């Protein structure tokens, strides 16, 4: 995770960003700290990436890599405003002894990649940020099969805004964010998935992190939290309203290090 010390909205690279809307960096830091404490209270270790000036979106640490089996496949950001973040992530992994594969194809880490442990599948989004060719590159780098899913709604420009892994075998997702073919693929692969609706997605309720029991989710997504509870999970709500101004929430803030 990376503290939002320099967080602001000074450019527009997704539909949620509005440079005319005031941003309270101190409030963003307090909200982020509450998320860190909630994750630690559930027994997880949080490693910190040093924030760098002039990179206001570094708080969204999930976008910097995909880590599977102890190997990090690095990001290569689409927009120039974020491209220097990739080097900061690479430096962290290499300095901490993690095998690191630098990307040649455009991808935004766990923004568009996630991993389902049971079947050993990487689910990968494309259509807005990540180039589809990065899916083959990720498969080669990590030695795991990749399922390509095409995103269809520009409001949900990253896979992690409309799909989340809940445990080793199941997921939750919003079907309307995908093309018909990708919807059919998800239905076949995950017939027992928790289905979210547009209201859940707009509240960034799918931008969550689950450890198989606790589901860390933003407070605005009350309906999604009820769905999680009904599915047998323990929703842990954290207010990240300030960070949502830049188009991110819980999952965006957390890069999962799978050893």
Coordinates of C-alpha atoms in Angstrom, one line a residue:
X1 CA 0.0 0.0 0.0
X2 CA 1.1 3.6 -0.6
X3 CA 0.1 6.6 1.5
X4 CA -1.8 9.4 -0.4
X5 CA 0.7 12.0 0.8
X6 CA 0.5 13.7 -2.6
X7 CA -3.0 12.8 -3.6
X8 CA -5.0 15.3 -5.6
X9 CA -7.0 15.4 -8.8
X10 CA -5.0 17.5 -11.2
X11 CA -5.7 15.7 -14.5
X12 CA -8.6 13.6 -16.0
X13 CA -7.9 10.1 -17.2
X14 CA -11.2 8.4 -16.2
X15 CA -14.8 9.5 -16.1
X16 CA -14.8 9.9 -12.3
X17 CA -12.1 12.5 -12.2
X18 CA -13.1 16.2 -12.0
X19 CA -10.4 18.7 -11.7
X20 CA -12.9 21.4 -10.6
X21 CA -13.9 19.4 -7.5
X22 CA -12.0 20.2 -4.3
X23 CA -9.8 17.4 -2.8
X24 CA -8.9 17.1 0.8
X25 CA -5.6 15.3 1.0
X26 CA -5.5 15.2 4.8
X27 CA -8.9 13.5 4.8
X28 CA -7.8 11.1 2.1
X29 CA -4.8 10.2 4.3
X30 CA -7.1 9.6 7.4
X31 CA -9.4 7.4 5.3
X32 CA -6.5 5.4 3.9
X33 CA -5.0 5.0 7.4
X34 CA -8.4 3.6 8.6
X35 CA -8.2 1.0 5.7
X36 CA -4.6 0.1 6.7
X37 CA -5.7 -0.4 10.3
X38 CA -8.7 -2.5 9.3
X39 CA -6.6 -4.8 7.2
X40 CA -4.0 -5.2 10.0
X41 CA -6.7 -5.8 12.5
X42 CA -7.8 -8.8 10.4
X43 CA -4.3 -10.3 10.8
X44 CA -2.7 -9.2 7.5
X45 CA 0.8 -7.6 7.1
X46 CA 0.9 -4.3 5.2
X47 CA 4.1 -3.4 3.3
X48 CA 4.5 0.3 2.4
X49 CA 5.6 1.8 -0.9
X50 CA 7.1 5.2 -0.5
X51 CA 4.9 7.9 -2.1
X52 CA 6.7 10.2 -4.6
X53 CA 5.9 13.8 -5.5
X54 CA 4.1 14.6 -8.7
X55 CA 2.5 11.1 -8.8
X56 CA -0.9 11.8 -7.1
X57 CA -2.3 8.4 -8.1
X58 CA 0.4 6.3 -6.4
X59 CA -2.0 5.6 -3.6
X60 CA -3.6 3.1 -6.0
X61 CA -0.9 0.6 -5.4
X62 CA -2.8 -2.3 -7.0
X63 CA -2.1 -0.9 -10.5
X64 CA 1.6 -1.4 -10.2
X65 CA 1.9 -5.2 -10.6
X66 CA 0.3 -8.6 -10.5
X67 CA 2.0 -11.0 -8.1
X68 CA 1.4 -14.8 -8.4
X69 CA 3.5 -17.6 -6.9
X70 CA 6.0 -15.0 -5.6
X71 CA 6.7 -13.5 -9.0
X72 CA 5.8 -9.9 -9.9
X73 CA 4.7 -9.0 -13.4
X74 CA 5.1 -5.3 -13.6
X75 CA 2.8 -2.6 -15.0
X76 CA 3.3 -0.4 -18.0
X77 CA 0.8 2.4 -17.6
X78 CA -1.2 3.7 -20.6
X79 CA -1.3 7.4 -19.6
X80 CA 1.9 9.4 -19.3
X81 CA 0.7 10.9 -16.0
X82 CA 1.1 7.6 -14.3
X83 CA 4.0 6.0 -16.2
X84 CA 6.7 6.9 -13.7
X85 CA 4.8 4.8 -11.0
X86 CA 6.0 1.6 -12.7
X87 CA 9.6 2.3 -11.8
X88 CA 8.8 2.9 -8.2
X89 CA 7.0 -0.5 -8.0
X90 CA 9.9 -2.3 -9.8
X91 CA 12.4 -0.7 -7.3
X92 CA 10.4 -1.9 -4.3
X93 CA 10.1 -5.5 -5.6
X94 CA 13.7 -5.8 -6.6
X95 CA 15.0 -4.3 -3.3
X96 CA 12.9 -6.7 -1.3
X97 CA 14.1 -9.8 -3.3
X98 CA 11.0 -10.5 -5.3
X99 CA 11.5 -11.9 -8.8
X100 CA 10.3 -9.2 -11.2
X101 CA 9.3 -9.4 -14.9
X102 CA 9.2 -6.0 -16.6
X103 CA 6.3 -5.6 -19.0
X104 CA 6.7 -4.8 -22.7
X105 CA 2.9 -4.6 -23.3
X106 CA 0.6 -1.9 -21.8
X107 CA -1.1 -3.2 -18.6
X108 CA -2.2 -1.7 -15.3
X109 CA -1.4 -4.5 -12.9
X110 CA -4.3 -5.6 -10.7
X111 CA -6.4 -2.9 -12.1
X112 CA -7.0 -5.4 -15.0
X113 CA -5.7 -8.7 -13.6
X114 CA -6.8 -10.8 -10.7
X115 CA -6.1 -14.4 -9.6
X116 CA -8.4 -17.2 -8.6
X117 CA -6.3 -19.7 -6.5
X118 CA -8.5 -22.8 -6.8
X119 CA -8.4 -23.3 -10.5
X120 CA -5.2 -21.3 -10.8
X121 CA -6.7 -18.9 -13.3
X122 CA -5.7 -15.3 -14.0
X123 CA -8.8 -13.2 -15.0
X124 CA -7.7 -10.4 -17.2
X125 CA -9.7 -7.3 -18.5
X126 CA -9.1 -5.3 -21.6
X127 CA -10.7 -2.6 -23.6
X128 CA -9.8 0.7 -22.0
X129 CA -6.4 0.5 -20.2
X130 CA -4.7 -2.8 -20.7
X131 CA -3.7 -4.0 -24.1
X132 CA -5.0 -7.5 -24.9
X133 CA -1.5 -8.6 -25.9
X134 CA -0.5 -8.2 -22.2
X135 CA -2.6 -11.2 -21.4
X136 CA -0.3 -13.5 -23.3
X137 CA 2.7 -11.7 -21.8
X138 CA 1.3 -12.3 -18.3
X139 CA 0.7 -16.0 -19.0
X140 CA 4.3 -16.4 -20.1
X141 CA 5.7 -14.4 -17.2
X142 CA 3.6 -16.2 -14.5
X143 CA 3.1 -19.6 -16.0
X144 CA -0.7 -19.5 -15.4
X145 CA -3.6 -19.6 -17.9
X146 CA -5.2 -16.3 -18.5
X147 CA -8.9 -15.7 -19.3
X148 CA -9.5 -12.6 -21.3
X149 CA -12.6 -10.5 -20.5
X150 CA -13.6 -7.5 -22.6
X151 CA -14.9 -4.5 -20.7
X152 CA -17.7 -2.5 -22.4
X153 CA -18.6 0.4 -20.2
X154 CA -16.1 3.4 -20.0
X155 CA -17.2 4.2 -16.5
X156 CA -15.7 0.9 -15.4
X157 CA -12.3 1.2 -17.1
X158 CA -10.5 -1.4 -15.0
X159 CA -11.5 -5.0 -14.3
X160 CA -11.3 -4.3 -10.5
X161 CA -14.2 -1.9 -10.7
X162 CA -16.6 -4.6 -11.8
X163 CA -15.1 -8.0 -10.6
X164 CA -13.6 -9.3 -7.5
X165 CA -12.3 -12.6 -6.2
X166 CA -14.1 -13.7 -3.0
X167 CA -12.3 -16.9 -2.1
X168 CA -10.3 -19.7 -3.7
X169 CA -13.1 -20.6 -6.1
X170 CA -15.7 -17.9 -6.5
X171 CA -16.1 -14.3 -7.6
X172 CA -18.5 -11.4 -7.7
X173 CA -19.1 -9.3 -10.8
X174 CA -21.4 -6.9 -12.5
X175 CA -22.4 -8.5 -15.9
X176 CA -23.4 -5.2 -17.5
X177 CA -19.8 -4.0 -17.6
X178 CA -18.8 -6.8 -20.0
X179 CA -19.5 -7.7 -23.6
X180 CA -22.0 -10.5 -24.2
X181 CA -19.3 -13.0 -25.0
X182 CA -17.4 -12.3 -21.8
X183 CA -20.7 -12.4 -19.8
X184 CA -21.3 -16.0 -21.2
X185 CA -17.7 -16.9 -20.3
X186 CA -18.1 -15.8 -16.7
X187 CA -21.4 -17.6 -16.4
X188 CA -19.8 -20.9 -17.5
X189 CA -16.7 -20.5 -15.3
X190 CA -18.4 -19.2 -12.2
X191 CA -22.1 -20.4 -12.1
X192 CA -22.3 -19.6 -8.4
X193 CA -20.9 -16.1 -8.6
X194 CA -22.4 -13.3 -6.5
X195 CA -24.1 -11.1 -9.1
X196 CA -23.8 -7.3 -8.5
X197 CA -26.0 -4.6 -10.1
X198 CA -25.2 -1.2 -11.6
X199 CA -25.9 0.6 -8.3
X200 CA -23.2 -1.7 -6.6
X201 CA -20.7 -0.9 -9.4
X202 CA -21.3 2.8 -9.4
X203 CA -20.7 2.8 -5.6
X204 CA -17.4 1.0 -6.3
X205 CA -18.8 -1.9 -4.3
X206 CA -16.9 -4.4 -6.4
X207 CA -13.6 -2.6 -5.8
X208 CA -13.2 -4.7 -2.7
X209 CA -10.6 -7.1 -1.2
X210 CA -11.6 -10.4 0.3
X211 CA -9.4 -12.8 2.4
X212 CA -12.0 -15.5 2.1
X213 CA -13.8 -14.4 5.2
X214 CA -13.5 -10.6 5.6
X215 CA -14.5 -8.4 2.7
X216 CA -13.1 -4.9 2.9
X217 CA -15.5 -2.6 1.1
X218 CA -16.2 1.1 1.0
X219 CA -19.1 2.4 3.1
X220 CA -21.0 3.9 0.2
X221 CA -21.6 0.4 -1.1
X222 CA -24.2 -0.6 1.5
X223 CA -26.2 -2.8 -0.9
X224 CA -23.1 -4.7 -1.9
X225 CA -22.1 -5.2 1.8
X226 CA -25.5 -6.8 2.3
X227 CA -24.9 -9.1 -0.6
X228 CA -21.6 -10.1 0.9
X229 CA -23.2 -10.8 4.3
X230 CA -25.9 -12.9 2.6
X231 CA -23.2 -14.9 0.9
X232 CA -21.5 -15.8 4.2
X233 CA -18.8 -13.2 4.3
X234 CA -18.0 -10.6 6.9
X235 CA -18.2 -7.1 5.4
X236 CA -15.7 -4.6 6.8
X237 CA -16.8 -1.1 5.7
X238 CA -14.3 1.7 5.3
X239 CA -15.0 5.2 4.1
X240 CA -12.9 6.0 1.1
X241 CA -15.1 8.8 -0.4
X242 CA -12.2 11.1 -0.9
X243 CA -10.2 8.6 -3.0
X244 CA -13.2 7.9 -5.1
X245 CA -12.8 11.3 -6.6
X246 CA -9.9 9.9 -8.5
X247 CA -11.8 6.8 -9.5
X248 CA -10.5 4.3 -6.9
X249 CA -11.5 2.6 -3.7
X250 CA -10.5 -0.3 -1.5
X251 CA -9.0 -2.7 -4.1
X252 CA -7.2 0.1 -5.9
X253 CA -5.3 0.8 -2.7
X254 CA -4.2 -2.8 -2.1
X255 CA -1.6 -4.8 -4.1
X256 CA -1.9 -8.4 -3.0
X257 CA 1.4 -10.1 -2.6
X258 CA 0.8 -13.8 -3.4
X259 CA 3.8 -15.8 -2.3

